[in-house]
Coordinates of C-alpha atoms and ligand atoms in Angstrom, one line a residue:
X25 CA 76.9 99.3 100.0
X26 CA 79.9 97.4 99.1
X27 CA 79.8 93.8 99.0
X28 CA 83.2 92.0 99.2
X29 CA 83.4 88.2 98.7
X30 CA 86.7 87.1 100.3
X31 CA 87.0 83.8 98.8
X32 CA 89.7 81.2 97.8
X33 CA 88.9 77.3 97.3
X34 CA 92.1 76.6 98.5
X35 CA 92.3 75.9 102.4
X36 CA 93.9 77.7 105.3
X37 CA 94.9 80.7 103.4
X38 CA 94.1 83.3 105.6
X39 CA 90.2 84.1 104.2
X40 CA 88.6 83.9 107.8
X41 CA 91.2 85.5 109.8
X42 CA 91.4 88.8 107.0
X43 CA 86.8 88.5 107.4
X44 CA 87.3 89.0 111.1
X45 CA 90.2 91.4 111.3
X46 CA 89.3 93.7 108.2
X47 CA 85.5 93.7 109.4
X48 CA 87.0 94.9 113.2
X49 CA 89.2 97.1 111.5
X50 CA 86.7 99.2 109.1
X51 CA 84.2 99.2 112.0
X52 CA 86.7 100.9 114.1
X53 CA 87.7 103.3 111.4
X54 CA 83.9 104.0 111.8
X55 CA 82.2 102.2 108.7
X56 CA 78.5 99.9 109.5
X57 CA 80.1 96.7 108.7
X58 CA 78.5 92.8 108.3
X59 CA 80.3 89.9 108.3
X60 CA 78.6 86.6 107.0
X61 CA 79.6 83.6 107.5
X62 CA 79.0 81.1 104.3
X63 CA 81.3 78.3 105.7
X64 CA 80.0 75.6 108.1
X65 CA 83.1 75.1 109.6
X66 CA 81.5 78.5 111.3
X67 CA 84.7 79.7 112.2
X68 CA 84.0 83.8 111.1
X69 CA 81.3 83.1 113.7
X70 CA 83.8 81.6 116.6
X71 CA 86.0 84.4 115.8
X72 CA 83.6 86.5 116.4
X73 CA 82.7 85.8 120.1
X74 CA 79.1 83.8 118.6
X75 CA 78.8 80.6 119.8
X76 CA 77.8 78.6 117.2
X77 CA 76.8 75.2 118.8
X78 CA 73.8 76.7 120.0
X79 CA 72.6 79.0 117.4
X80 CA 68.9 78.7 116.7
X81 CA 68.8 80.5 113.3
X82 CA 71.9 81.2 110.6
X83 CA 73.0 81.9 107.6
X84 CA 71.0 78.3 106.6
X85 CA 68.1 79.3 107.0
X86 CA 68.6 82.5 105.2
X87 CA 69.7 80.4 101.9
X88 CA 66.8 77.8 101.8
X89 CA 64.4 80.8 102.0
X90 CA 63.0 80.0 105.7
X91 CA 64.3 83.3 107.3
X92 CA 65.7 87.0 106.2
X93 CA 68.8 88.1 106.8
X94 CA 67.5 90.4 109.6
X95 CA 65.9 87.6 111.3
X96 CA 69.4 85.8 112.2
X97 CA 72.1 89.0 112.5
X98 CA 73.3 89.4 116.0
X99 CA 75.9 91.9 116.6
X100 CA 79.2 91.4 118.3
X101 CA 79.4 94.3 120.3
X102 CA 83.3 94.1 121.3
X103 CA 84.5 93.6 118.2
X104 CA 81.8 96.4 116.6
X105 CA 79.9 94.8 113.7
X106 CA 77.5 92.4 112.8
X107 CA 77.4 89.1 112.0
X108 CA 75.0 86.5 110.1
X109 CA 76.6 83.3 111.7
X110 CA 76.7 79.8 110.4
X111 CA 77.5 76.0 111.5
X112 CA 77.1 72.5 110.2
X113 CA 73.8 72.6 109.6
X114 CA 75.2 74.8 106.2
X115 CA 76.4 71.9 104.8
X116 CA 72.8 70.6 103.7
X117 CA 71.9 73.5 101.8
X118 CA 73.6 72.7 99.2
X119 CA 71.8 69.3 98.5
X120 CA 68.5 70.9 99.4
X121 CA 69.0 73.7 97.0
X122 CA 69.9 71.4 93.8
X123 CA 65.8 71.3 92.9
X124 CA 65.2 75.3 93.6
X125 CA 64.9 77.7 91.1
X126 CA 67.5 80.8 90.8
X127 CA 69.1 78.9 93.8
X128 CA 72.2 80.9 92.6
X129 CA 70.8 84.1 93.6
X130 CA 69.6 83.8 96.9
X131 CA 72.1 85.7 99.3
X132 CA 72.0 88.8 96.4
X133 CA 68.1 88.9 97.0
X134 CA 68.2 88.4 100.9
X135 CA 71.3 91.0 100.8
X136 CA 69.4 93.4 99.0
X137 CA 66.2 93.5 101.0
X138 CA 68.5 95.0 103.9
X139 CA 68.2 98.7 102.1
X140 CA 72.0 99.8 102.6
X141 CA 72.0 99.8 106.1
X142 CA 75.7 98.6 106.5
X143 CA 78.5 100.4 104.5
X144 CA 80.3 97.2 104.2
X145 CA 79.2 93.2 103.7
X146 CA 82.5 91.2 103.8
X147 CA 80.9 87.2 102.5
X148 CA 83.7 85.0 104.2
X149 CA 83.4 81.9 102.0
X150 CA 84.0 78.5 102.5
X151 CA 87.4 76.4 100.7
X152 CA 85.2 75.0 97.8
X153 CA 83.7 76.7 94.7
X154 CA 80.2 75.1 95.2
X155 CA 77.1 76.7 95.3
X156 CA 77.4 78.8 98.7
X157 CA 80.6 80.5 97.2
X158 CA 78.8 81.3 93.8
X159 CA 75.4 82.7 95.9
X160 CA 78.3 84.7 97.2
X161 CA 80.1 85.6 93.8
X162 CA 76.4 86.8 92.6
X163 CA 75.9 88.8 95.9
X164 CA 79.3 90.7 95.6
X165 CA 79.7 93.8 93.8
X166 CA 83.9 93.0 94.3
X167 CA 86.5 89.9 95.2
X168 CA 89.4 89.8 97.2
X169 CA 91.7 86.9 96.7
X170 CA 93.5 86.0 99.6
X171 CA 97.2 84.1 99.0
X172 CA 99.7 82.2 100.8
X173 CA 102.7 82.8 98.4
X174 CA 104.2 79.5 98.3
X175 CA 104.5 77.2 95.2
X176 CA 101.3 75.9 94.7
X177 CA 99.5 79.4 95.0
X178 CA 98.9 80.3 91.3
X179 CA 98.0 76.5 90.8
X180 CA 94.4 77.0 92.0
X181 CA 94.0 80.8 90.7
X182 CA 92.9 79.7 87.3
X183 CA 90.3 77.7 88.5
X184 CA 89.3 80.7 90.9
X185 CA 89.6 83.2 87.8
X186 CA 87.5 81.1 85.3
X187 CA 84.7 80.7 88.0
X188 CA 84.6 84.2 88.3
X189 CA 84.7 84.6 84.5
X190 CA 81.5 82.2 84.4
X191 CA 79.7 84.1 87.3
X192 CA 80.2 87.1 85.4
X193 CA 79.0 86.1 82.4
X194 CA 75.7 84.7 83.0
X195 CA 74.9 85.6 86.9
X196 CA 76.8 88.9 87.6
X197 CA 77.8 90.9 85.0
X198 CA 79.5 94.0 86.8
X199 CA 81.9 91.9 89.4
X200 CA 85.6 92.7 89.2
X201 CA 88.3 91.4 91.5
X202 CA 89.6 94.0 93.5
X203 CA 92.6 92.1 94.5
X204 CA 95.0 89.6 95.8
X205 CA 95.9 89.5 99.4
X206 CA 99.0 88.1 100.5
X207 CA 98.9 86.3 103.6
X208 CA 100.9 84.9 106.2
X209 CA 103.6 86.4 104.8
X210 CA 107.2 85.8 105.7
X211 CA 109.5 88.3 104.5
X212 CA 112.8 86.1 105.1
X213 CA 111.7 83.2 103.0
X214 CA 112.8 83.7 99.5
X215 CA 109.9 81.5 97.7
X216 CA 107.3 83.7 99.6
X217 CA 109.6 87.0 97.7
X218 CA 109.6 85.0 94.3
X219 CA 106.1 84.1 94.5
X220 CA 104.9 88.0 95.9
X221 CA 107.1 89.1 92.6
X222 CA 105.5 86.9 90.2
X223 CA 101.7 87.9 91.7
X224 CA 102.5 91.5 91.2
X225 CA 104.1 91.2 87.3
X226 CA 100.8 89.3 86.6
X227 CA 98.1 91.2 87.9
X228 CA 99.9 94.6 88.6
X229 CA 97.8 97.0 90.6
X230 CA 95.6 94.2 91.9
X231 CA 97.8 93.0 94.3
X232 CA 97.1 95.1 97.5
X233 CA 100.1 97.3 98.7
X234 CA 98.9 95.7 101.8
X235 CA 100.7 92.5 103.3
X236 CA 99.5 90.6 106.1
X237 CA 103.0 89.1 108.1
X238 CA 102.7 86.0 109.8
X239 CA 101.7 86.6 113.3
X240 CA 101.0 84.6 116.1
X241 CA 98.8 86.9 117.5
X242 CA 96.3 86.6 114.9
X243 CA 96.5 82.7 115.4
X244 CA 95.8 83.2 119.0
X245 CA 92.8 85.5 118.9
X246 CA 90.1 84.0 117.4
X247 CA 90.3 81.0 120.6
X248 CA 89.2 84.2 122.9
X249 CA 86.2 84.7 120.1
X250 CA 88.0 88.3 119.6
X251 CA 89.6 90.0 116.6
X252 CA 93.5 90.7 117.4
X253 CA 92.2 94.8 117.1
X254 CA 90.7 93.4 120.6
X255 CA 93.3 90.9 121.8
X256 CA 96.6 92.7 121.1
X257 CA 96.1 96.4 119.3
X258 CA 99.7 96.7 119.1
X259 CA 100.5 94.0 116.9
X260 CA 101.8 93.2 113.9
X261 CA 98.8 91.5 112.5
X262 CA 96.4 94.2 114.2
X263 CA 98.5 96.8 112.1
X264 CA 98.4 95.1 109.1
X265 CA 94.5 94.8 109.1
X266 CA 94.1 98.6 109.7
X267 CA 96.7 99.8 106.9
X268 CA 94.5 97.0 105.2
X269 CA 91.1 98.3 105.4
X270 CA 92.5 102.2 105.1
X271 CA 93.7 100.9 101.7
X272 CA 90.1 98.9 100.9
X273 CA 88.7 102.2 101.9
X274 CA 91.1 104.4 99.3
X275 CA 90.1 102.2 96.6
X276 CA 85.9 103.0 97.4
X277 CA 86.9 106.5 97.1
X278 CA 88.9 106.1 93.6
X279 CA 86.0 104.2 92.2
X280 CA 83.5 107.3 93.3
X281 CA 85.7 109.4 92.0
X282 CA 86.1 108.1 88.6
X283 CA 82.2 107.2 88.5
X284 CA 81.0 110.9 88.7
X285 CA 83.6 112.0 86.1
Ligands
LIG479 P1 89.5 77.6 105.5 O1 89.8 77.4 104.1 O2 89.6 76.3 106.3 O3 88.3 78.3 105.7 P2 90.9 80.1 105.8 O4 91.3 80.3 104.4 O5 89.7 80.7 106.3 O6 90.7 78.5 106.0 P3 92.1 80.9 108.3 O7 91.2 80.0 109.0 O8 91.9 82.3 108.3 O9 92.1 80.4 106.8 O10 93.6 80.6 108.7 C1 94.1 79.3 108.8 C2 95.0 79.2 110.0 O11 96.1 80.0 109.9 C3 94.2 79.5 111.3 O12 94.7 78.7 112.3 C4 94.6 81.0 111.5 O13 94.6 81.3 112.9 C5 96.0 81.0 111.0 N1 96.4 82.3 110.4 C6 95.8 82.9 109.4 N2 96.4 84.1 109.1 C7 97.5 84.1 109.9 C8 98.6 85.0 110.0 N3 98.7 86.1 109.2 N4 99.5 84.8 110.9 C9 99.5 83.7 111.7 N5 98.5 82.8 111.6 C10 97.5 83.0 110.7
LIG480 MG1 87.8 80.0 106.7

């Protein structure tokens, strides 16, 4: 089971919108995928055609230690995976969790009682490295970064990075960042080509070959709770999710591969 946290503190760069669209686009490429939702702005869960306002059990309750994870998936049939949803009512855990013991680890225990019965978790966190991102940094066997590649983009990496240096160190020893994702990508704008140049002579073969354009369509489908796979197949942005989760898919293979030999 491969457990990807998609995370970035920074806001609006794309980390909801590649949850929804990559978890639409390995499900239809035929892999058991579920999507949780770790922000309480719950929109992975509105994307997802879940309403959220009336949700009687989510992600929540699964943290605080009232519910598994079983308990409070529902599946999203159109769009083809499942989904542990969230809303407002995340916001508290994080207060009532200060007191608890191994508070860190309680997605990575819930997530492990569910016995590999997806292929692939994708953890859609929220624009803060609190505790809810480092429960999902502990969970997460991988990372992927996405980035809008404007000037302030590398800014906030270093504080990404050394979190995930500490969580490694002293919570979860074998997580690796499998990439950077660039997002909302405009080819004509020369700072987005100077920035996309200076990820890739950094970090090399961690930037996906993947880009995701800027596309209205992917804007638009989340208000019809659908992933654009759904809305508008034919896309740019629907395209750009498949080629990406072909790729994510590649790269599972490679590290079998090198595992066994
Ligand atoms: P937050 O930090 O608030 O959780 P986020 O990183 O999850 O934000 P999204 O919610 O995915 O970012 O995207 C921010 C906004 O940009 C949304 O309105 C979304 O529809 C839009 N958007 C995201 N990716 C694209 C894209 N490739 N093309 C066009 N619009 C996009
Ligand atoms: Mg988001």
């Amino acid at each position: 089971m491969k457990i990807l946290a998609i995370t970035n503190q920074k806001g609006g760069v794309g980390k909801t919108t590649t949850c929804v669209n990559l978890a639409a686009s390995l499900a239809s490429l035929g892999r058991r995928v579920l999507l949780i939702d770790l922000d309480p702005q719950g929109n992975a869960s509105t994307g997802s055609g879940v309403d959220k306002a009336h949700l009687k059990l989510s992600i929540y309750h699964v943290l605080i230690g009232e519910k598994s994870l079983q308990e409070v998936i529902v599946s999203s049939e159109k769009a083809g995976f499942d989904i542990a949803p969230s809303n407002r009512e995340l916001a508290g855990a994080e207060v009532e969790l200060v007191n608890e013991l191994a508070r860190e680890n309680r997605l990575k225990v819930a997530l492990a009682k569910l016995d590999h019965a997806y292929d692939v978790v994708l953890l859609d966190c929220p624009p803060a490295l609190n505790l809810v991102t480092v429960n999902a940094l502990t969970a997460a066997n991988a990372v992927m970064i996405p980035m809008q590649c404007e000037y302030y983009a590398l800014e906030g990496l270093s504080d990404l990075v050394n979190t995930i240096k500490k969580v490694r160190a002293h919570l979860n020893p074998t997580l690796e960042i499998e990439g950077l994702l660039r997002t909302l990508f405009d080819n004509r704008n020369m700072l987005a080509q100077q920035v996309s140049a200076q990820l890739i002579s950094h970090f090399g073969d961690k930037v996906y070959q993947t880009v995701i354009p800027r596309n209205i369509r992917l804007a638009e489908a989340p208000s019809y709770g659908l992933p654009v796979l759904n809305y508008d197949k034919s896309s740019k942005g629907a395209i750009a999710y498949l080629e990406l989760a072909r790729e994510i898919m590649s790269k599972q293979y490679v590290n079998k591969e090198k595992k066994h030999g």
